[in-house]
Structure formats: C-alpha cells, structure tokens
Tab-separated table of C-alpha atoms in Angstrom:
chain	number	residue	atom	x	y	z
A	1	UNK	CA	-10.372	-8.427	-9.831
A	2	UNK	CA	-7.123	-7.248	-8.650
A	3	UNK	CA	-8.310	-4.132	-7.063
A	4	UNK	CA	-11.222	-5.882	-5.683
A	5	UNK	CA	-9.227	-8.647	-3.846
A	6	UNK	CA	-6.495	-5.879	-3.088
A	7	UNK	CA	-9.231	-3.656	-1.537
A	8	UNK	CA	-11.899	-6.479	0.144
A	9	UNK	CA	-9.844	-9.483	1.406
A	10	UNK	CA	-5.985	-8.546	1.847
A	11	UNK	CA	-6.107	-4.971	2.912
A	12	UNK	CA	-8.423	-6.311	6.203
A	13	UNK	CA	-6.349	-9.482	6.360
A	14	UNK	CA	-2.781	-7.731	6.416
A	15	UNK	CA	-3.975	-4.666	7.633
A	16	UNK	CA	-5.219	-6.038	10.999
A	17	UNK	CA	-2.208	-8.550	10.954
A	18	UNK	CA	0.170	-5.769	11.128
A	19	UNK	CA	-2.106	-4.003	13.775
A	20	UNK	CA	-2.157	-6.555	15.802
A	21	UNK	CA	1.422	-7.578	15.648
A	22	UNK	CA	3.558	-4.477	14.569
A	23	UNK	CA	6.830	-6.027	15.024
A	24	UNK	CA	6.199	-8.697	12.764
A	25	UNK	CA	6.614	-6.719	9.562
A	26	UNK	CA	9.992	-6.373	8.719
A	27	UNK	CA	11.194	-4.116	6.651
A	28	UNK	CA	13.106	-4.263	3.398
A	29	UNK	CA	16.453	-1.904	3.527
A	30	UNK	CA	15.386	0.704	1.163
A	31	UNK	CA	12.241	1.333	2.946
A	32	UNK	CA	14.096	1.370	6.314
A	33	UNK	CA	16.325	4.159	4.467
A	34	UNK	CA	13.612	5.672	3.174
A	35	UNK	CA	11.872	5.694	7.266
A	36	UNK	CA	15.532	7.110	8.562
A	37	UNK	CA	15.729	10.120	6.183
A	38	UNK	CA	12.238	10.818	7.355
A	39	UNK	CA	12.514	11.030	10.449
A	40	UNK	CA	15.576	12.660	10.377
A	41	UNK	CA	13.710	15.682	7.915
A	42	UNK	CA	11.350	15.963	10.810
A	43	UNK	CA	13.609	15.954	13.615
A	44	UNK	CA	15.516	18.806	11.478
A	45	UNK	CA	12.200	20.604	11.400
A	46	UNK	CA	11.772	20.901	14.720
A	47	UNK	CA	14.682	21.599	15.840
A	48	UNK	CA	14.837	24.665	12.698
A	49	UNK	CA	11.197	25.637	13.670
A	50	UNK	CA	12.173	25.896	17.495
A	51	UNK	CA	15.248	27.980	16.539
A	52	UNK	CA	13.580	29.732	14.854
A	53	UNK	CA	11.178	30.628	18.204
A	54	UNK	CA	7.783	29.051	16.848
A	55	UNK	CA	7.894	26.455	19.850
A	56	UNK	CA	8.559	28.831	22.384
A	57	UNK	CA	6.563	27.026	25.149
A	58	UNK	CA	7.954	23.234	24.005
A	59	UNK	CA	10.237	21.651	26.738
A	60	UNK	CA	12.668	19.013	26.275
A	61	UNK	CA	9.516	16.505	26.888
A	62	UNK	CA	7.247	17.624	24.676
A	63	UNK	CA	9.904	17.674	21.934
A	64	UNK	CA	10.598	13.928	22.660
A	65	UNK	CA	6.643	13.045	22.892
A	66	UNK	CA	6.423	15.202	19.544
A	67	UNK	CA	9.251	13.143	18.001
A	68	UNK	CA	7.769	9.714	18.919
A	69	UNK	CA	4.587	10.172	17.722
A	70	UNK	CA	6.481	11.334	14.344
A	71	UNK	CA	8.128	8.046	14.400
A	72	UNK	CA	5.409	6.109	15.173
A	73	UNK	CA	3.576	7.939	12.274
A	74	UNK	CA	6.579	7.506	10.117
A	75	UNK	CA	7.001	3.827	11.160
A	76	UNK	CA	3.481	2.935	10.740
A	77	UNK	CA	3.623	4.529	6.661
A	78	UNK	CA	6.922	2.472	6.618
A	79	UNK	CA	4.876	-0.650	7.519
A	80	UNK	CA	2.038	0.078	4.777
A	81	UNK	CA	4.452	0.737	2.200
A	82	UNK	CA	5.879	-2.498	2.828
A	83	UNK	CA	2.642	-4.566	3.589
A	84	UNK	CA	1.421	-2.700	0.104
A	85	UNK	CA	3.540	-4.909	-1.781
A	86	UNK	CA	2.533	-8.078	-0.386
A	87	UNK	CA	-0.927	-7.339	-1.029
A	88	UNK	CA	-0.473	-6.348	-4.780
A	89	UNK	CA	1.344	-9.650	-5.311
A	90	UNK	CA	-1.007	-11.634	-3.658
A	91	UNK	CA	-3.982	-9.771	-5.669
A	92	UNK	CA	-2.485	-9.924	-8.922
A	93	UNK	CA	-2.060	-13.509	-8.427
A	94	UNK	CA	-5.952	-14.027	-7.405
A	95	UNK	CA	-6.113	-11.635	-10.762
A	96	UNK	CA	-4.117	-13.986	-12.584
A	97	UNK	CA	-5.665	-17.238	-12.019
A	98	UNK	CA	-9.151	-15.513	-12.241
A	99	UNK	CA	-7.901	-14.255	-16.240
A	100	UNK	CA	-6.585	-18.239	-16.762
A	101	UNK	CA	-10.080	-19.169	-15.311
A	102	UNK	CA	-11.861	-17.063	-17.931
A	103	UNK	CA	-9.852	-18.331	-20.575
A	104	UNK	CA	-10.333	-21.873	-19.837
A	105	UNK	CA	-14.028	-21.385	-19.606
A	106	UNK	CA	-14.196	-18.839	-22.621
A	107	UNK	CA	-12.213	-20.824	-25.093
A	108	UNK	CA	-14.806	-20.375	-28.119
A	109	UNK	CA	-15.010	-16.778	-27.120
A	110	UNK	CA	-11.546	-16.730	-27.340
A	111	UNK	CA	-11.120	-18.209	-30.542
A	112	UNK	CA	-13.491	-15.780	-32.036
A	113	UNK	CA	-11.783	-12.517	-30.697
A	114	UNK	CA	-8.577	-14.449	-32.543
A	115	UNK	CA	-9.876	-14.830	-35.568
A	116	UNK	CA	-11.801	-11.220	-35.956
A	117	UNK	CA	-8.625	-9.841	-34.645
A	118	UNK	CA	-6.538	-11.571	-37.163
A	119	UNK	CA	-8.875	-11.409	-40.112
A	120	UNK	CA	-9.092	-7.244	-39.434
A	121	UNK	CA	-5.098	-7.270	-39.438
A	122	UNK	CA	-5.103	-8.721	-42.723
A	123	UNK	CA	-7.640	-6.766	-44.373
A	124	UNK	CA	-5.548	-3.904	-43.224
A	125	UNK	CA	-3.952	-2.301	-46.228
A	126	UNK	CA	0.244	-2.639	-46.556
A	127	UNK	CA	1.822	0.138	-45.283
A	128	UNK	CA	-0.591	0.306	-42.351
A	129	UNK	CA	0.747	-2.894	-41.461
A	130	UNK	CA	4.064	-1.758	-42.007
A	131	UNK	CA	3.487	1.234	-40.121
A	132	UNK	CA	2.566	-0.885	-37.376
A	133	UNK	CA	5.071	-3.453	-37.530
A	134	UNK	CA	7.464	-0.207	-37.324
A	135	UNK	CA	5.440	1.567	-33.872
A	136	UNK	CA	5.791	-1.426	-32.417
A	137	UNK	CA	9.659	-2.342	-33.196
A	138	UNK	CA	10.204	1.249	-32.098
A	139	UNK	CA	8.459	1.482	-28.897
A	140	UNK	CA	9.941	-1.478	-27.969
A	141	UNK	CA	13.940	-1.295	-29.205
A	142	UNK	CA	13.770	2.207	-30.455
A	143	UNK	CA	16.180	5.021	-28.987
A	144	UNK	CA	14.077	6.217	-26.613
A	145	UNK	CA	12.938	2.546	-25.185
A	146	UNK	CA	15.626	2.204	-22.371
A	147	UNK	CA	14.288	5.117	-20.508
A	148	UNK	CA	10.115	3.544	-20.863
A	149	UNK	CA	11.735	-0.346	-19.779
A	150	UNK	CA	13.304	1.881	-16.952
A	151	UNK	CA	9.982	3.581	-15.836
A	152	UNK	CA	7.925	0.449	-16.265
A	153	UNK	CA	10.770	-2.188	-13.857
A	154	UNK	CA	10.828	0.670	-11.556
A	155	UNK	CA	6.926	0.788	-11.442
A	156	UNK	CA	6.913	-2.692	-11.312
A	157	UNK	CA	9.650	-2.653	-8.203
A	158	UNK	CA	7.328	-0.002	-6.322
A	159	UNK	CA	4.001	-2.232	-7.101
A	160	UNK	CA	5.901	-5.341	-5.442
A	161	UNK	CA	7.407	-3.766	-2.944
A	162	UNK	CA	10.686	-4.771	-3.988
A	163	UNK	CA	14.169	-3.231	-3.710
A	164	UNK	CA	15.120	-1.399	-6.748
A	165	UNK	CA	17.858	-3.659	-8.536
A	166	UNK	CA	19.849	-1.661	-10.951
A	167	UNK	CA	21.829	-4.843	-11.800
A	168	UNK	CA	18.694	-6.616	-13.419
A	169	UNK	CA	17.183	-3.557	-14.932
A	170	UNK	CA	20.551	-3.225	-17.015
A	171	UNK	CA	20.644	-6.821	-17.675
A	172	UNK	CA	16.779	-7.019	-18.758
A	173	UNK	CA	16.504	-3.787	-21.014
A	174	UNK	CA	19.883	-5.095	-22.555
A	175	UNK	CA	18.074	-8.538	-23.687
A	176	UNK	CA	14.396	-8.589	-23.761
A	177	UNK	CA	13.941	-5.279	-26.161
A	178	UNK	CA	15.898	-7.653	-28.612
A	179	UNK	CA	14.412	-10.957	-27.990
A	180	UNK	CA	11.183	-9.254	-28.505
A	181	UNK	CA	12.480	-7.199	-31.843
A	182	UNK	CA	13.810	-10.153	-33.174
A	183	UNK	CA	10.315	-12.455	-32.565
A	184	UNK	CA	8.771	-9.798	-33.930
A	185	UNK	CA	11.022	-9.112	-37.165
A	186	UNK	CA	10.960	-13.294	-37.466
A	187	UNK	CA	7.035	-13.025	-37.746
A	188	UNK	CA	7.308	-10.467	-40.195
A	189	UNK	CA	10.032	-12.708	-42.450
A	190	UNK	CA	7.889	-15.600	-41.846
A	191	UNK	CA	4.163	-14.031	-42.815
C-alpha cells in the first residue's frame, strides 16, 4: 500500500507541484549542505579537468552554461530528495490507516492468528522459549544494539526526509532499549 500510494498518487501530485512551482520547495539545511558540497565537487572538476587541458576549446561561457546546468541538475536532485520525504510520510500514513482498516474489518481473523500464534509459543519446549526470550533481549539491549538503533533512526531520518538529530538518537537508544528489556523481562516474571 505504501509503495503503491508512494508510486501512483503522490509522486504525480508532488512531482508536478514542484515542476510547476520550483521555488516553492524549500529546502531543509542538511540537504542545502549536501547541494553546496556538490556543486562545489563539480565546479572543482572542471576547473581540474580544464587544467588539466581536456576542455581545451571551453571559453569562459561555456564553463558558466556548463556550471548552471550542473546546478540546475544538482538543484533539481536537491528538490527530489526533499519532496521524497514528504511523499514517504504521506504514504506510510495512507499505509497506516489502510493496516488499522484491515484490522478493524479482520477482527476474527485477527483473533485467530493470536491464538495459533500463542498456542504454538506455548507448545514450544523450555529452553526454546528461553532461547528466544534471550535473542530478543539481546538484539534489542545487547552490546552490539546501539550501533542497529543507530542504523535504523538514521534510516528512519533519510525515509522522512528529516535532519539527522544526534541529540534524540542519544536520548532514544539510551531509554527505549530498556523500556523495551524491562516489558519484556516483566512478561517473562509475570508468565
């Protein structure tokens, strides 16, 4: 659903929004950054590759016309990049009302995958259980767990087309890991 909405309504929506008025989009700091050290890598390589004496025959003019249309290039990837994380926001909320949908209509469906799912947990043997009880406190809260929470905010940050904030990354692997080690070492306690 997500990649369907993504794909078939916002992508034409957005992308002939941002056609249509290209000033309109602003952009967020680090992908204005991100647009500056880009164009500044290709102004480098031209002026390195006509040093160099592979543009021989390119005036002042055509160097400015070249670096234009590699700003305008650069600016319009700028724009997408930014217009990319509208677009995933808005389609993973279609996504998520279209999952809340399901499960409103599917509630005896839902009920059975519950119970199967909880009656094939029980049946499971001890130290299987244990053994998953201890995967899953370690993939969560285990040594190497800041580094995956890292990878997965940053992800997350990229997918919403959202600043990276170090501040909240700290702050979030520091408590949710636990919160969610402690719920789950609670539900062991209580069951």
């Amino acid at each position: 659903m997500q990649v369907l909405t993504k794909n078939l309504i916002f992508e034409p929506l957005l992308g002939t929004y941002s056609n249509r008025n290209p000033t309109e989009v602003q952009l967020n700091e680090e992908i204005q950054d991100e647009f500056a050290r880009d164009y500044l890598f290709a102004k480098e390589k031209l002026e390195v590759a006509t040093l160099l004496g592979y543009y021989d025959d390119m005036d002042d003019d055509r160097q400015q016309a070249y670096l234009q249309e590699a700003a305008f290039d650069l600016w319009r990837e700028a724009r997408e990049e930014e217009l990319n994380g509208l677009k995933n926001l808005l389609a993973d909320f279609v996504a998520f009302l279209s999952v809340i949908a399901l499960l409103l209509i599917g509630r005896r469906q839902v009920a059975l995958i519950r119970n199967v799912s909880s009656r094939t947990f029980i049946n499971l043997r001890d130290p299987v259980k244990v053994f998953l009880f201890i995967l899953v406190t370690d993939i969560f809260v285990g040594f190497h767990s800041a580094e995956g929470w890292e990878v997965i905010l940053l992800a997350m940050f990229q997918h919403f087309g959202v600043p990276e904030n170090q501040f909240f990354i700290n702050g979030f692997i520091a408590t949710v890991p636990v919160i969610i080690d402690a719920c789950i070492k609670f539900w062991i306690f209580n069951f």
